[in-house]
Coordinates of N, CA and C in Angstrom, one line a residue:
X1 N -5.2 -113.0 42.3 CA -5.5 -113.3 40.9 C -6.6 -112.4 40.4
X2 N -7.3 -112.1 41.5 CA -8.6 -111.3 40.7 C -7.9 -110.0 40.6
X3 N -7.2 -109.8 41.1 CA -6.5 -107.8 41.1 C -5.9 -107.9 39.5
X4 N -5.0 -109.3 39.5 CA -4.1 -109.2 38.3 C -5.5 -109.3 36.7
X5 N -6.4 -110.1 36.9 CA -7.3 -109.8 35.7 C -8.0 -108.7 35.7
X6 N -8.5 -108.0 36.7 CA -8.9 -106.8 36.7 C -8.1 -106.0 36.2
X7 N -6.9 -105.8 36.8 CA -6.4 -104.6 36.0 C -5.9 -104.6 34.0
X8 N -5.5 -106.0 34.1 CA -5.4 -106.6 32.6 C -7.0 -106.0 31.6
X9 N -7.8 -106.2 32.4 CA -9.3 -106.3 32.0 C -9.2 -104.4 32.0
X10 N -8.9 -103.6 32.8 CA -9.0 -102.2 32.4 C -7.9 -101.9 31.5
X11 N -6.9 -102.0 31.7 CA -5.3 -101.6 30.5 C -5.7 -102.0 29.5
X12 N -6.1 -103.2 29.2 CA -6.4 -103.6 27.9 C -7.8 -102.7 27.1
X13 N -8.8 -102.6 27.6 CA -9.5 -101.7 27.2 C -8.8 -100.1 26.4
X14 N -8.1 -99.9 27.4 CA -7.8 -98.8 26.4 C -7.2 -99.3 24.8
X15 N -6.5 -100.0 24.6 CA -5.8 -101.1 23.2 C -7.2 -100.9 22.8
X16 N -7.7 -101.3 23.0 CA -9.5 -102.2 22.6 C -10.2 -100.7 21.8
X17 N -10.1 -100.0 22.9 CA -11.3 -98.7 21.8 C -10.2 -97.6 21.5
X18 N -8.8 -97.9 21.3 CA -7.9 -97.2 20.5 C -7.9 -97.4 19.2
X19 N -7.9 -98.7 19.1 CA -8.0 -100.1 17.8 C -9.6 -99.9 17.1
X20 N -10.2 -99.6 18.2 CA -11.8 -99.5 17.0 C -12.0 -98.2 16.5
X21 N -11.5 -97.1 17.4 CA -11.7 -95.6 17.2 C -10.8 -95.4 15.9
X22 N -10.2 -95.8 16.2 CA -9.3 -96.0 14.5 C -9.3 -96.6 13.4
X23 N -10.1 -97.9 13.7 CA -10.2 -98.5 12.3 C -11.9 -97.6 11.8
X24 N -12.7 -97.0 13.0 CA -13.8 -96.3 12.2 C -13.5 -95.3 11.7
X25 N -12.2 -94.5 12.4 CA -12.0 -93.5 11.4 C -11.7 -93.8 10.1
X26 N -10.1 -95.0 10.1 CA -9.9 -95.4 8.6 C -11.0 -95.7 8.3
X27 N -12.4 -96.6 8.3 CA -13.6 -96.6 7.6 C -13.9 -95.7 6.6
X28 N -14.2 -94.5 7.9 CA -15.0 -93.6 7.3 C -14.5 -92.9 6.3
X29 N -13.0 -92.8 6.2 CA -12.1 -92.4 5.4 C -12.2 -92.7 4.4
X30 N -12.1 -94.0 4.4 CA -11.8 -94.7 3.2 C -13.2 -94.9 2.3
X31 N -14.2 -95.0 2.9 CA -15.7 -94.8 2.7 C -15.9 -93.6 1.6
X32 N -15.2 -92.6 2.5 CA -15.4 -91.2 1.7 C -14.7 -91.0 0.6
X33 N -13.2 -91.2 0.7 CA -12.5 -90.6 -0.3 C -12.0 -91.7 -1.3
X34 N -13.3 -93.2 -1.5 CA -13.4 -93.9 -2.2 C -12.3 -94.9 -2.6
X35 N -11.3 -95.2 -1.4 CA -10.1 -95.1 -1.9 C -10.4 -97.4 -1.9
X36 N -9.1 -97.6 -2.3 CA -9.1 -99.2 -2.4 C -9.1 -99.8 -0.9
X37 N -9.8 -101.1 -0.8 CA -9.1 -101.6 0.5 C -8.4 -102.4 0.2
X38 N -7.3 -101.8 0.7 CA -5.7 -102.7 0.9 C -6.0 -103.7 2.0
X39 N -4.7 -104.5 2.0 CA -4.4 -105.7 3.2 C -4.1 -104.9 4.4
X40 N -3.3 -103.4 4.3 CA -3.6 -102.5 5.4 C -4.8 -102.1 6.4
X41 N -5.6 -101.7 5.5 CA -7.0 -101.6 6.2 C -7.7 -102.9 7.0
X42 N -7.3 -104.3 5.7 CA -8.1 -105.8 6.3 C -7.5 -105.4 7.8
X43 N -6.1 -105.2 8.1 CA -5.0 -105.6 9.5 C -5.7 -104.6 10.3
X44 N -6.3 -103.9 10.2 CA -6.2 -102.8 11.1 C -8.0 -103.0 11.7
X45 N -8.6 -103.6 10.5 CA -9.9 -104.1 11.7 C -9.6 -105.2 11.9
X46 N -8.9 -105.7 11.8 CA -8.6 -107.6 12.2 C -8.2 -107.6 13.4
X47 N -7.0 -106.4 14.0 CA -6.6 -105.9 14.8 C -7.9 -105.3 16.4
X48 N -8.8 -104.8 15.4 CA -9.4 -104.0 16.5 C -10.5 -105.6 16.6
X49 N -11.3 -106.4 15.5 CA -11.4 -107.3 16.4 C -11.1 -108.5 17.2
X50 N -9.8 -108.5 16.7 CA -9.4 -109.8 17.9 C -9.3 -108.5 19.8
X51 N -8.4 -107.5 19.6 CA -8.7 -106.9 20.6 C -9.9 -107.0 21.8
X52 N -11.5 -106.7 21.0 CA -12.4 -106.5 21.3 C -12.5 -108.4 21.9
X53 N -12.2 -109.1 21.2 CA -12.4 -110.4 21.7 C -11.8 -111.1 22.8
X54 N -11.0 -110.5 22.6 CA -9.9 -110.8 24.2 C -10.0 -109.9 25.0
X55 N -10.5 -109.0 25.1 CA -11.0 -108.0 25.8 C -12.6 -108.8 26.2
X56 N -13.2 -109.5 25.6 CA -14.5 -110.4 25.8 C -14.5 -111.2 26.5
X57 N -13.2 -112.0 26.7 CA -13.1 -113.2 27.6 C -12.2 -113.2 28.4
X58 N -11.6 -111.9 28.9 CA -10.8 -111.7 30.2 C -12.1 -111.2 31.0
X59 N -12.9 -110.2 30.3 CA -14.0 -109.9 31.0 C -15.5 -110.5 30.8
X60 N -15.4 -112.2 30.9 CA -16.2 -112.5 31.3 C -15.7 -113.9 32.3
X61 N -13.9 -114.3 31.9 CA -13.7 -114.2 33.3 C -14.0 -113.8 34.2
X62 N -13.4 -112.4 34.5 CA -13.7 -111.3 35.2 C -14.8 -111.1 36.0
X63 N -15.6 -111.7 35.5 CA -17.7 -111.6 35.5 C -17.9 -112.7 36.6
X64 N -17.3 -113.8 36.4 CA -16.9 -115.1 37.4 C -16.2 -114.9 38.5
X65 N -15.4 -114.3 38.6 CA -14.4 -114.1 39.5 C -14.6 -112.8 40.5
X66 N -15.1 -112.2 40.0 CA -15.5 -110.8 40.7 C -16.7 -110.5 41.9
X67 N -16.0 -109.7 43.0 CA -17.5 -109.8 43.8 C -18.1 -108.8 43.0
X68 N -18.2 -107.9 42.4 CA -19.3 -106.9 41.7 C -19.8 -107.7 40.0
X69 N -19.6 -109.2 40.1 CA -20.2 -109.3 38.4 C -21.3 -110.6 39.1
X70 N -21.1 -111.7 38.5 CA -22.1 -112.8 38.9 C -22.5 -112.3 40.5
X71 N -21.9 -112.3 41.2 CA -22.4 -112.3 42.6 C -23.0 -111.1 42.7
X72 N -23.7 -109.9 42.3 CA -24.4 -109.0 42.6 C -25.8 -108.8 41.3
X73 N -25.5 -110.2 40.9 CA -27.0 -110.5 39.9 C -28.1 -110.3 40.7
X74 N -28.3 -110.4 41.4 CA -29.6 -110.6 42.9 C -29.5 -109.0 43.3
X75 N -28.8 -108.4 43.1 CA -28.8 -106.9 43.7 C -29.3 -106.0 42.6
X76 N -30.8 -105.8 42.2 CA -30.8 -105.0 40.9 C -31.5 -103.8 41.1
X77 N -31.5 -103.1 42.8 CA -31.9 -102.0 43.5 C -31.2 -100.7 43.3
X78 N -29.6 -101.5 43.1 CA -28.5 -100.9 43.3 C -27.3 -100.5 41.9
X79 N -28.6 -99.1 41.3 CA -27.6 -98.7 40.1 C -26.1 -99.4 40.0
X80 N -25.2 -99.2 40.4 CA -24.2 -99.7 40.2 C -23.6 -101.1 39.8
X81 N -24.6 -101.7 40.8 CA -24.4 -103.1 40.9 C -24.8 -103.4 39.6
X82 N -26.8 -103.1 39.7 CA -27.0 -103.5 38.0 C -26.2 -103.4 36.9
X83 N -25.0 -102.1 36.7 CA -24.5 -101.5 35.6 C -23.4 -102.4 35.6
X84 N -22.8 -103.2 36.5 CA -21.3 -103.9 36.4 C -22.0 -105.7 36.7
X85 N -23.0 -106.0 37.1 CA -23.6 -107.1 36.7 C -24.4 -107.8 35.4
X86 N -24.9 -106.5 34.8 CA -26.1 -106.9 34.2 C -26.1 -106.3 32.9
X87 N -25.7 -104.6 32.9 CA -25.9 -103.7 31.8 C -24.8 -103.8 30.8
X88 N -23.4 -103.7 32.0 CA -22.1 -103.7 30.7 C -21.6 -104.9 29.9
X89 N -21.8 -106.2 31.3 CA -21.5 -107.2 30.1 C -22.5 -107.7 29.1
X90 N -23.6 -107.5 29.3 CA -25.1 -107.4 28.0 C -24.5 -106.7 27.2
X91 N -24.3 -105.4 27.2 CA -24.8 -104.5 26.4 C -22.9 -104.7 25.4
X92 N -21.8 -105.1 26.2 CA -20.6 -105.7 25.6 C -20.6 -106.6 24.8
X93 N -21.3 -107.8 25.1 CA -21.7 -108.8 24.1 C -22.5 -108.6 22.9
X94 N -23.2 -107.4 23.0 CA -23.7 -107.2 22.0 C -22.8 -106.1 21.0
X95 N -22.7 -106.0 21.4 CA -21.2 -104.3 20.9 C -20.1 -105.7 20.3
X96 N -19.6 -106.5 20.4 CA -19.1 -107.0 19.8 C -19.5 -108.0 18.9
X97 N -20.7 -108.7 19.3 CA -21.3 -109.3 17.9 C -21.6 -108.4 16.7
X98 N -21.8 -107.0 17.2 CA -22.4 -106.5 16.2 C -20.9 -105.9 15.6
X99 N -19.7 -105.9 16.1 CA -18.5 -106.0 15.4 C -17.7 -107.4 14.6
X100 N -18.6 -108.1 15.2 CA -17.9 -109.3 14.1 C -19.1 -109.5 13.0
X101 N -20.0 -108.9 13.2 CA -21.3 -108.7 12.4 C -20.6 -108.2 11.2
X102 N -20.1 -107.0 11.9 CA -19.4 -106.4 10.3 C -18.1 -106.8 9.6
X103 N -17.4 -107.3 10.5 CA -16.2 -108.1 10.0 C -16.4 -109.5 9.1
X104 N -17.1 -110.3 9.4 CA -18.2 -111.3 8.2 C -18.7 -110.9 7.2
X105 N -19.7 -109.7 7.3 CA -20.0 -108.8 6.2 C -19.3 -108.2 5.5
X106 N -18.1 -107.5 5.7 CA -17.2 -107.3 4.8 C -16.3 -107.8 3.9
X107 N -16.3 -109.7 4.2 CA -15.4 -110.2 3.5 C -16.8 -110.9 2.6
X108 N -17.8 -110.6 2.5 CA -18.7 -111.6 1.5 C -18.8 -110.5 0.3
X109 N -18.6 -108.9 0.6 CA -18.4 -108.3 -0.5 C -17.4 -107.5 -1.0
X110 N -17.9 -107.2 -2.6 CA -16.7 -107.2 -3.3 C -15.9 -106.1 -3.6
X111 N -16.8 -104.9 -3.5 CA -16.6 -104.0 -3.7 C -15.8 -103.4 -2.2
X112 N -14.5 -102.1 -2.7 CA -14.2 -101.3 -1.6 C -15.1 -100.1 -0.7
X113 N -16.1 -99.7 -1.3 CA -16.8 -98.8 -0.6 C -17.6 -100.0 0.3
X114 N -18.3 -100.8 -0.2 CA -19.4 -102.0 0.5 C -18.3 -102.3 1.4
X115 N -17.1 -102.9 1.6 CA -16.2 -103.0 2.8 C -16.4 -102.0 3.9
X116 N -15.7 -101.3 3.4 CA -15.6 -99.8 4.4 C -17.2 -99.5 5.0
X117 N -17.9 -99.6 4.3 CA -19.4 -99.3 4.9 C -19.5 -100.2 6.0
X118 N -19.5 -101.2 5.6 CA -19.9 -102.7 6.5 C -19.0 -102.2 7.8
X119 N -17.8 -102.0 7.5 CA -16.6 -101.8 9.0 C -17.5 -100.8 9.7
X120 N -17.5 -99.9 9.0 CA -17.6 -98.2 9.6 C -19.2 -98.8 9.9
X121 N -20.3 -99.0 9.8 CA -21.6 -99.0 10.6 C -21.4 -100.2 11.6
X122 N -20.6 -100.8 11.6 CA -20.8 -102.4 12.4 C -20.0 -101.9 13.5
X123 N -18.7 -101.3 13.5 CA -17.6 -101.3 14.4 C -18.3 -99.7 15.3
X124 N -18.7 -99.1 14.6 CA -19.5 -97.5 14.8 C -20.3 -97.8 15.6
X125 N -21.1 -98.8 15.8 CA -22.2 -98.6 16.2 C -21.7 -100.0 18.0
X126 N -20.9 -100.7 17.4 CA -20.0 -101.5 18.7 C -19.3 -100.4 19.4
X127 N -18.5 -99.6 19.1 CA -17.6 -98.8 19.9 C -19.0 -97.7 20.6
X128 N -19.9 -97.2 19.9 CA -20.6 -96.5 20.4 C -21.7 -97.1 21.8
X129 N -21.9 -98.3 21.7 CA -22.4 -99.3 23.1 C -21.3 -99.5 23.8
X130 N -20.4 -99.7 23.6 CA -18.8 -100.2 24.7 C -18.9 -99.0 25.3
X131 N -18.8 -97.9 24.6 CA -18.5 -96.4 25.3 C -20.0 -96.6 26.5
X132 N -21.1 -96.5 25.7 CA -22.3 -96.3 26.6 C -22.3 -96.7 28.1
X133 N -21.7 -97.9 28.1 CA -21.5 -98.5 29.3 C -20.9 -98.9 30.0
X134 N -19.3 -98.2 30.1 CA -18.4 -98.3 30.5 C -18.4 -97.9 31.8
X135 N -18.2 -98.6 33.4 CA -18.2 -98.0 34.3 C -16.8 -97.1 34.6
X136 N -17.5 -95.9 34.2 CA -16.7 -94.8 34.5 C -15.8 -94.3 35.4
X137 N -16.7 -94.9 36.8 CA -16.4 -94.7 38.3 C -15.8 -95.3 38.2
X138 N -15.5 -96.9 38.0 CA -14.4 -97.5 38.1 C -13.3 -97.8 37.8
X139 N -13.2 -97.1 36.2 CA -12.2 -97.3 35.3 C -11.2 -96.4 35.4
X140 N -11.6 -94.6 35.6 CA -10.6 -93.5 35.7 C -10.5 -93.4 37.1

């Protein structure tokens, strides 16, 4: 069971920061070149955050079930350990609050540039902690 959510928990990641890398580009896009936000754009960060959220709760499953997550909290000698106990799922949970940070924000305002802003710094600045912390050694 743990092999089958592990690897769910890595395949899926890629979906995850395919879906955010893209809705910050359409952000920033759309930011720039002033354009409307359509129901298009709503679907395409709705998309990258439900991703990011299910990507949240297989890997904190994951976190339970794993000899390298809860069970190596006590080991904080051991770069690695700390980074797959302690650093990624922290520093994840916060990478996605601060994506649904912006997804809340963007529906209280009215305007299309104030949207696109709200996406593009909230989702920008989540994809840019996911990346930070991603155990590298383990994923490729």
């Amino acid at each position: 069971m743990y092999t089958i959510i592990q690897k769910f928990h890595s395949g899926w990641a890629y979906l995850a920061l395919l879906l955010l890398l893209f809705t910050v580009i359409n952000s920033l896009i759309g930011m720039f070149s002033k354009k409307d936000f359509t129901a298009k754009d709503r679907k395409i960060a709705l998309f990258a955050l439900i991703s990011t959220h299910i990507q949240l709760v297989v890997g904190l499953i994951l976190y339970f079930v794993s000899p390298n997550g809860f069970a190596q909290l006590g080991n904080m000698t051991d770069a690695h350990a700390r980074l797959t106990s302690l650093e990624h799922p922290l520093t994840n949970i916060i990478a996605i609050i601060l994506i649904t940070i912006g997804w809340s924000k963007h529906k209280k305002v009215l305007s299309a540039e104030a949207k696109f802003k709200s996406i593009s710094i909230f989702y920008t600045l989540g994809l840019l902690l996911i990346l930070a912390k991603i155990p590298w050694y383990l994923w490729i």
